[in-house]
One Martini backbone bead per residue (centre of mass of N, CA, C, O) as a GRO file, in nm:
protein
  281
    1MET     BB    1   0.064  -3.553  -0.532
    2LYS     BB    2   0.080  -3.704  -0.248
    3HIS     BB    3   0.261  -3.890  -0.391
    4ALA     BB    4   0.591  -3.901  -0.364
    5PRO     BB    5   0.693  -4.013  -0.642
    6ALA     BB    6   0.517  -3.820  -0.813
    7ALA     BB    7   0.627  -3.554  -0.702
    8LYS     BB    8   0.923  -3.600  -0.772
    9GLU     BB    9   0.887  -3.634  -1.077
   10PHE     BB   10   0.759  -3.364  -1.129
   11LEU     BB   11   0.989  -3.179  -1.011
   12GLN     BB   12   1.220  -3.298  -1.194
   13THR     BB   13   1.088  -3.166  -1.452
   14VAL     BB   14   1.084  -2.842  -1.352
   15LEU     BB   15   1.345  -2.822  -1.213
   16PRO     BB   16   1.639  -2.719  -1.176
   17GLN     BB   17   1.926  -2.884  -1.125
   18PRO     BB   18   2.044  -2.737  -0.870
   19LEU     BB   19   1.780  -2.775  -0.705
   20GLN     BB   20   1.757  -3.079  -0.713
   21GLU     BB   21   2.032  -3.131  -0.560
   22ALA     BB   22   1.929  -2.969  -0.286
   23VAL     BB   23   1.706  -3.158  -0.237
   24GLN     BB   24   1.518  -3.319   0.025
   25TRP     BB   25   1.296  -3.550  -0.071
   26GLN     BB   26   1.183  -3.676   0.204
   27HIS     BB   27   1.058  -3.364   0.280
   28THR     BB   28   0.851  -3.341   0.073
   29GLN     BB   29   0.552  -3.126   0.037
   30LEU     BB   30   0.206  -3.080   0.016
   31LEU     BB   31   0.003  -2.820   0.035
   32GLU     BB   32  -0.312  -2.719   0.201
   33THR     BB   33  -0.345  -2.490  -0.048
   34SER     BB   34  -0.501  -2.187  -0.201
   35PHE     BB   35  -0.504  -1.889  -0.449
   36VAL     BB   36  -0.746  -1.937  -0.613
   37ASP     BB   37  -1.011  -1.820  -0.733
   38GLU     BB   38  -1.324  -1.942  -0.721
   39GLN     BB   39  -1.408  -1.833  -1.015
   40LEU     BB   40  -1.132  -1.997  -1.142
   41GLN     BB   41  -1.137  -2.315  -1.074
   42HIS     BB   42  -1.236  -2.409  -1.371
   43GLN     BB   43  -0.947  -2.303  -1.504
   44GLU     BB   44  -0.772  -2.342  -1.231
   45SER     BB   45  -0.482  -2.462  -1.045
   46ASP     BB   46  -0.289  -2.533  -0.740
   47LEU     BB   47   0.056  -2.611  -0.644
   48ILE     BB   48   0.234  -2.652  -0.323
   49PHE     BB   49   0.576  -2.696  -0.256
   50GLU     BB   50   0.786  -2.816  -0.009
   51LEU     BB   51   1.141  -2.747   0.017
   52LYS     BB   52   1.419  -2.905   0.144
   53LEU     BB   53   1.717  -2.780   0.246
   54ALA     BB   54   2.002  -2.755   0.409
   55GLN     BB   55   1.937  -2.437   0.542
   56THR     BB   56   1.647  -2.441   0.409
   57ARG     BB   57   1.361  -2.322   0.223
   58ALA     BB   58   1.125  -2.394  -0.040
   59PHE     BB   59   0.913  -2.321  -0.333
   60CYS     BB   60   0.658  -2.462  -0.549
   61TYR     BB   61   0.460  -2.293  -0.792
   62CYS     BB   62   0.176  -2.444  -0.943
   63LEU     BB   63   0.005  -2.374  -1.246
   64ILE     BB   64  -0.303  -2.508  -1.368
   65GLU     BB   65  -0.436  -2.519  -1.684
   66HIS     BB   66  -0.783  -2.554  -1.818
   67GLN     BB   67  -0.785  -2.366  -2.032
   68SER     BB   68  -0.775  -2.338  -2.393
   69SER     BB   69  -0.669  -2.044  -2.362
   70PRO     BB   70  -0.458  -1.799  -2.357
   71ASP     BB   71  -0.283  -1.556  -2.141
   72ARG     BB   72  -0.132  -1.253  -2.161
   73LEU     BB   73  -0.146  -1.208  -1.820
   74MET     BB   74   0.005  -1.440  -1.670
   75PRO     BB   75   0.234  -1.300  -1.502
   76LEU     BB   76   0.038  -1.142  -1.321
   77ARG     BB   77  -0.108  -1.381  -1.194
   78MET     BB   78   0.140  -1.515  -1.071
   79LEU     BB   79   0.227  -1.276  -0.896
   80ASN     BB   80  -0.028  -1.276  -0.725
   81TYR     BB   81  -0.009  -1.562  -0.603
   82VAL     BB   82   0.273  -1.539  -0.477
   83SER     BB   83   0.208  -1.295  -0.301
   84GLN     BB   84  -0.011  -1.430  -0.132
   85PHE     BB   85   0.167  -1.650  -0.019
   86LEU     BB   86   0.378  -1.465   0.124
   87LEU     BB   87   0.178  -1.319   0.306
   88SER     BB   88   0.081  -1.572   0.450
   89TYR     BB   89   0.356  -1.655   0.561
   90THR     BB   90   0.400  -1.401   0.743
   91LYS     BB   91   0.136  -1.434   0.919
   92GLN     BB   92   0.220  -1.730   1.035
   93ALA     BB   93   0.439  -1.617   1.175
   94GLU     BB   94   0.554  -1.546   1.491
   95LYS     BB   95   0.753  -1.356   1.334
   96PRO     BB   96   0.893  -1.140   1.142
   97PRO     BB   97   1.064  -1.200   0.875
   98GLN     BB   98   1.375  -1.126   0.735
   99GLN     BB   99   1.302  -1.346   0.516
  100LEU     BB  100   1.219  -1.497   0.218
  101PRO     BB  101   1.124  -1.746   0.042
  102ALA     BB  102   1.174  -1.928  -0.219
  103VAL     BB  103   1.002  -1.907  -0.546
  104TYR     BB  104   0.901  -2.146  -0.788
  105PRO     BB  105   0.759  -2.096  -1.097
  106VAL     BB  106   0.483  -2.282  -1.258
  107ILE     BB  107   0.336  -2.378  -1.578
  108PHE     BB  108   0.049  -2.555  -1.686
  109TYR     BB  109  -0.006  -2.622  -2.037
  110HIS     BB  110  -0.310  -2.730  -2.262
  111GLY     BB  111  -0.358  -2.550  -2.505
  112ASN     BB  112  -0.474  -2.319  -2.765
  113PRO     BB  113  -0.196  -2.274  -2.876
  114SER     BB  114   0.102  -2.455  -2.991
  115PRO     BB  115   0.292  -2.283  -2.861
  116TYR     BB  116   0.316  -2.048  -2.648
  117PRO     BB  117   0.247  -1.704  -2.757
  118TYR     BB  118   0.347  -1.562  -2.490
  119PRO     BB  119   0.499  -1.384  -2.278
  120LEU     BB  120   0.658  -1.450  -1.925
  121SER     BB  121   0.708  -1.145  -1.849
  122MET     BB  122   0.662  -0.845  -1.702
  123GLN     BB  123   0.828  -0.669  -1.896
  124ALA     BB  124   0.664  -0.758  -2.158
  125LEU     BB  125   0.395  -0.599  -2.060
  126SER     BB  126   0.510  -0.342  -2.117
  127ASP     BB  127   0.437  -0.025  -2.296
  128ASN     BB  128   0.738   0.078  -2.190
  129PRO     BB  129   1.079   0.068  -2.265
  130LEU     BB  130   1.183   0.285  -2.047
  131ILE     BB  131   1.065   0.068  -1.841
  132GLU     BB  132   1.292  -0.126  -1.638
  133PHE     BB  133   1.141  -0.368  -1.419
  134ASN     BB  134   1.227  -0.604  -1.159
  135PHE     BB  135   1.059  -0.748  -0.901
  136TRP     BB  136   1.280  -0.975  -0.821
  137SER     BB  137   1.566  -0.778  -0.841
  138ASP     BB  138   1.485  -0.488  -0.817
  139PRO     BB  139   1.505  -0.214  -0.652
  140ILE     BB  140   1.302  -0.005  -0.489
  141PRO     BB  141   1.222   0.303  -0.512
  142LEU     BB  142   1.338   0.548  -0.260
  143LEU     BB  143   1.219   0.834  -0.068
  144ASP     BB  144   1.407   0.983   0.187
  145ILE     BB  145   1.325   1.272   0.342
  146GLU     BB  146   1.541   1.276   0.579
  147GLN     BB  147   1.787   1.288   0.350
  148LEU     BB  148   1.708   1.562   0.262
  149ASP     BB  149   1.801   1.867   0.165
  150ASP     BB  150   1.667   2.167   0.228
  151GLU     BB  151   1.792   2.340   0.003
  152GLU     BB  152   1.705   2.147  -0.222
  153ILE     BB  153   1.402   2.147  -0.172
  154PHE     BB  154   1.362   2.470  -0.221
  155GLN     BB  155   1.395   2.436  -0.542
  156HIS     BB  156   1.095   2.314  -0.505
  157GLN     BB  157   0.788   2.437  -0.496
  158TRP     BB  158   0.595   2.182  -0.458
  159LEU     BB  159   0.768   1.971  -0.307
  160SER     BB  160   0.846   2.133  -0.050
  161ALA     BB  161   0.568   2.136   0.081
  162LEU     BB  162   0.533   1.834   0.121
  163VAL     BB  163   0.803   1.763   0.263
  164MET     BB  164   0.785   1.964   0.504
  165VAL     BB  165   0.525   1.859   0.624
  166MET     BB  166   0.634   1.567   0.670
  167LYS     BB  167   0.914   1.640   0.816
  168ARG     BB  168   0.801   1.876   1.045
  169ALA     BB  169   0.523   1.819   1.187
  170ARG     BB  170   0.640   1.653   1.453
  171ALA     BB  171   0.786   1.961   1.528
  172VAL     BB  172   0.581   2.216   1.572
  173PHE     BB  173   0.682   2.344   1.858
  174ASP     BB  174   0.909   2.429   1.683
  175PRO     BB  175   0.959   2.725   1.538
  176GLU     BB  176   1.165   2.642   1.322
  177GLN     BB  177   1.000   2.417   1.196
  178ALA     BB  178   0.749   2.588   1.131
  179GLN     BB  179   0.895   2.784   0.938
  180GLN     BB  180   0.951   2.574   0.722
  181ILE     BB  181   0.659   2.526   0.652
  182GLY     BB  182   0.584   2.820   0.588
  183LYS     BB  183   0.788   2.863   0.361
  184ALA     BB  184   0.673   2.644   0.171
  185LEU     BB  185   0.375   2.745   0.156
  186SER     BB  186   0.438   3.044   0.062
  187GLY     BB  187   0.563   2.933  -0.224
  188LEU     BB  188   0.305   2.904  -0.338
  189PRO     BB  189   0.091   2.972  -0.564
  190GLN     BB  190  -0.150   3.241  -0.641
  191THR     BB  191  -0.356   3.001  -0.723
  192PRO     BB  192  -0.591   2.771  -0.757
  193ALA     BB  193  -0.384   2.538  -0.745
  194GLY     BB  194  -0.223   2.636  -0.495
  195LEU     BB  195  -0.471   2.649  -0.297
  196ALA     BB  196  -0.554   2.353  -0.328
  197TYR     BB  197  -0.285   2.238  -0.221
  198LEU     BB  198  -0.304   2.375   0.056
  199ARG     BB  199  -0.559   2.223   0.147
  200ILE     BB  200  -0.434   1.942   0.142
  201LEU     BB  201  -0.209   1.999   0.357
  202VAL     BB  202  -0.396   2.085   0.585
  203ASN     BB  203  -0.550   1.821   0.597
  204TYR     BB  204  -0.305   1.650   0.673
  205LEU     BB  205  -0.237   1.792   0.940
  206TYR     BB  206  -0.509   1.744   1.083
  207HIS     BB  207  -0.488   1.413   1.069
  208ILE     BB  208  -0.189   1.388   1.224
  209LEU     BB  209  -0.291   1.591   1.437
  210GLU     BB  210  -0.362   1.727   1.710
  211THR     BB  211  -0.543   1.995   1.777
  212PRO     BB  212  -0.328   2.166   1.930
  213ARG     BB  213  -0.105   2.130   1.715
  214PHE     BB  214  -0.256   2.245   1.477
  215THR     BB  215  -0.307   2.526   1.597
  216GLN     BB  216  -0.006   2.594   1.643
  217THR     BB  217   0.082   2.576   1.352
  218MET     BB  218  -0.097   2.801   1.236
  219ALA     BB  219   0.021   3.021   1.422
  220ASN     BB  220   0.326   2.996   1.331
  221ILE     BB  221   0.252   3.054   1.001
  222HIS     BB  222   0.079   3.310   0.956
  223GLU     BB  223   0.299   3.541   0.880
  224GLN     BB  224   0.402   3.385   0.608
  225LEU     BB  225   0.136   3.430   0.486
  226SER     BB  226  -0.090   3.528   0.292
  227ASN     BB  227  -0.402   3.646   0.288
  228GLU     BB  228  -0.515   3.426   0.100
  229GLN     BB  229  -0.391   3.186   0.249
  230ASN     BB  230  -0.519   3.241   0.527
  231GLN     BB  231  -0.809   3.220   0.432
  232THR     BB  232  -0.787   2.929   0.336
  233VAL     BB  233  -0.700   2.806   0.608
  234GLN     BB  234  -0.941   2.902   0.782
  235THR     BB  235  -1.162   2.766   0.615
  236MET     BB  236  -1.047   2.480   0.639
  237ALA     BB  237  -1.033   2.458   0.949
  238GLN     BB  238  -1.334   2.503   1.001
  239SER     BB  239  -1.432   2.261   0.835
  240LEU     BB  240  -1.276   2.047   1.004
  241ARG     BB  241  -1.404   2.106   1.276
  242GLU     BB  242  -1.695   2.048   1.188
  243GLU     BB  243  -1.642   1.760   1.103
  244GLY     BB  244  -1.558   1.664   1.387
  245GLN     BB  245  -1.815   1.745   1.538
  246LYS     BB  246  -2.007   1.573   1.367
  247SER     BB  247  -1.881   1.298   1.426
  248VAL     BB  248  -1.934   1.306   1.731
  249ALA     BB  249  -2.240   1.345   1.718
  250ILE     BB  250  -2.307   1.084   1.570
  251ASN     BB  251  -2.194   0.890   1.784
  252LEU     BB  252  -2.381   0.991   2.017
  253LEU     BB  253  -2.650   0.932   1.876
  254LYS     BB  254  -2.601   0.624   1.863
  255GLU     BB  255  -2.602   0.631   2.196
  256LYS     BB  256  -2.856   0.810   2.283
  257MET     BB  257  -2.797   1.095   2.331
  258ASP     BB  258  -2.847   1.401   2.432
  259VAL     BB  259  -2.867   1.695   2.267
  260ALA     BB  260  -2.762   1.887   2.486
  261PHE     BB  261  -2.506   1.726   2.549
  262ILE     BB  262  -2.382   1.734   2.265
  263ALA     BB  263  -2.362   2.042   2.245
  264LYS     BB  264  -2.166   2.073   2.487
  265VAL     BB  265  -1.934   1.886   2.384
  266THR     BB  266  -1.899   2.015   2.075
  267GLY     BB  267  -2.023   2.328   2.038
  268LEU     BB  268  -2.290   2.300   1.930
  269SER     BB  269  -2.587   2.363   1.843
  270ILE     BB  270  -2.896   2.245   1.887
  271GLU     BB  271  -2.983   2.286   1.594
  272LYS     BB  272  -2.746   2.129   1.466
  273VAL     BB  273  -2.799   1.859   1.606
  274GLU     BB  274  -3.085   1.824   1.496
  275ALA     BB  275  -2.999   1.819   1.197
  276ILE     BB  276  -2.819   1.569   1.222
  277LYS     BB  277  -3.039   1.381   1.326
  278ASN     BB  278  -3.220   1.404   1.069
  279GLU     BB  279  -3.005   1.285   0.872
  280GLN     BB  280  -3.001   0.991   1.029
  281THR     BB  281  -3.335   0.929   0.974
   0.00000   0.00000   0.00000
């Protein structure tokens, strides 16, 4: 396919007429790249042609099947290859492109049975007709929590806790913002499931905030939580602090630091540091 006349004849066979008419054939080239997994190269190969149009460029991604039997999941495989190609395209660009080039996918099949027995759309692979979503044309649903009204959020017991933690956590030194977090967390059920969810959200706060901000957040919402919730938060916070101390101790031990020095830096006892050291050996 590196031979220009052969490539042109091939592409004129597979491309739709409007695209054929827009292509500047003298600039068409075959790219020296492949996205087929090495383990599958005995079954299939791919050809990627760059097509120059009047104002832009496009690509034709051709997957050539060598295996004798058809694959019911062929649309998924093709989507994977084209996605890999587009990701590679964005990484090679000098700056993130504002738009992606059009990619026209084609499959060459010469297996048995013929004609090809399976549908070739992603939608046809779905096992639920209630979900109709086209990856190529339908906008992806997006929930922008910054645009959600707080009063509406608080109508949902479980969702409000998650959304408020995500929405207000970065303004935790503002008492009013912290109170919104506390209000949402205090509304969780006083059940094993509710307390487990509370632990998940506290864990999230701990990992996105620096220690002083996390400590301030817990102090700000303390009075809004029930005794059982506060006990859960305190136990979780202590566990997270110990986890952080242990992580620091492990890193210092790897650097061959003295046990007494590590104990002083982390606040752990020498006995605890010795125990951690023994775990690592």
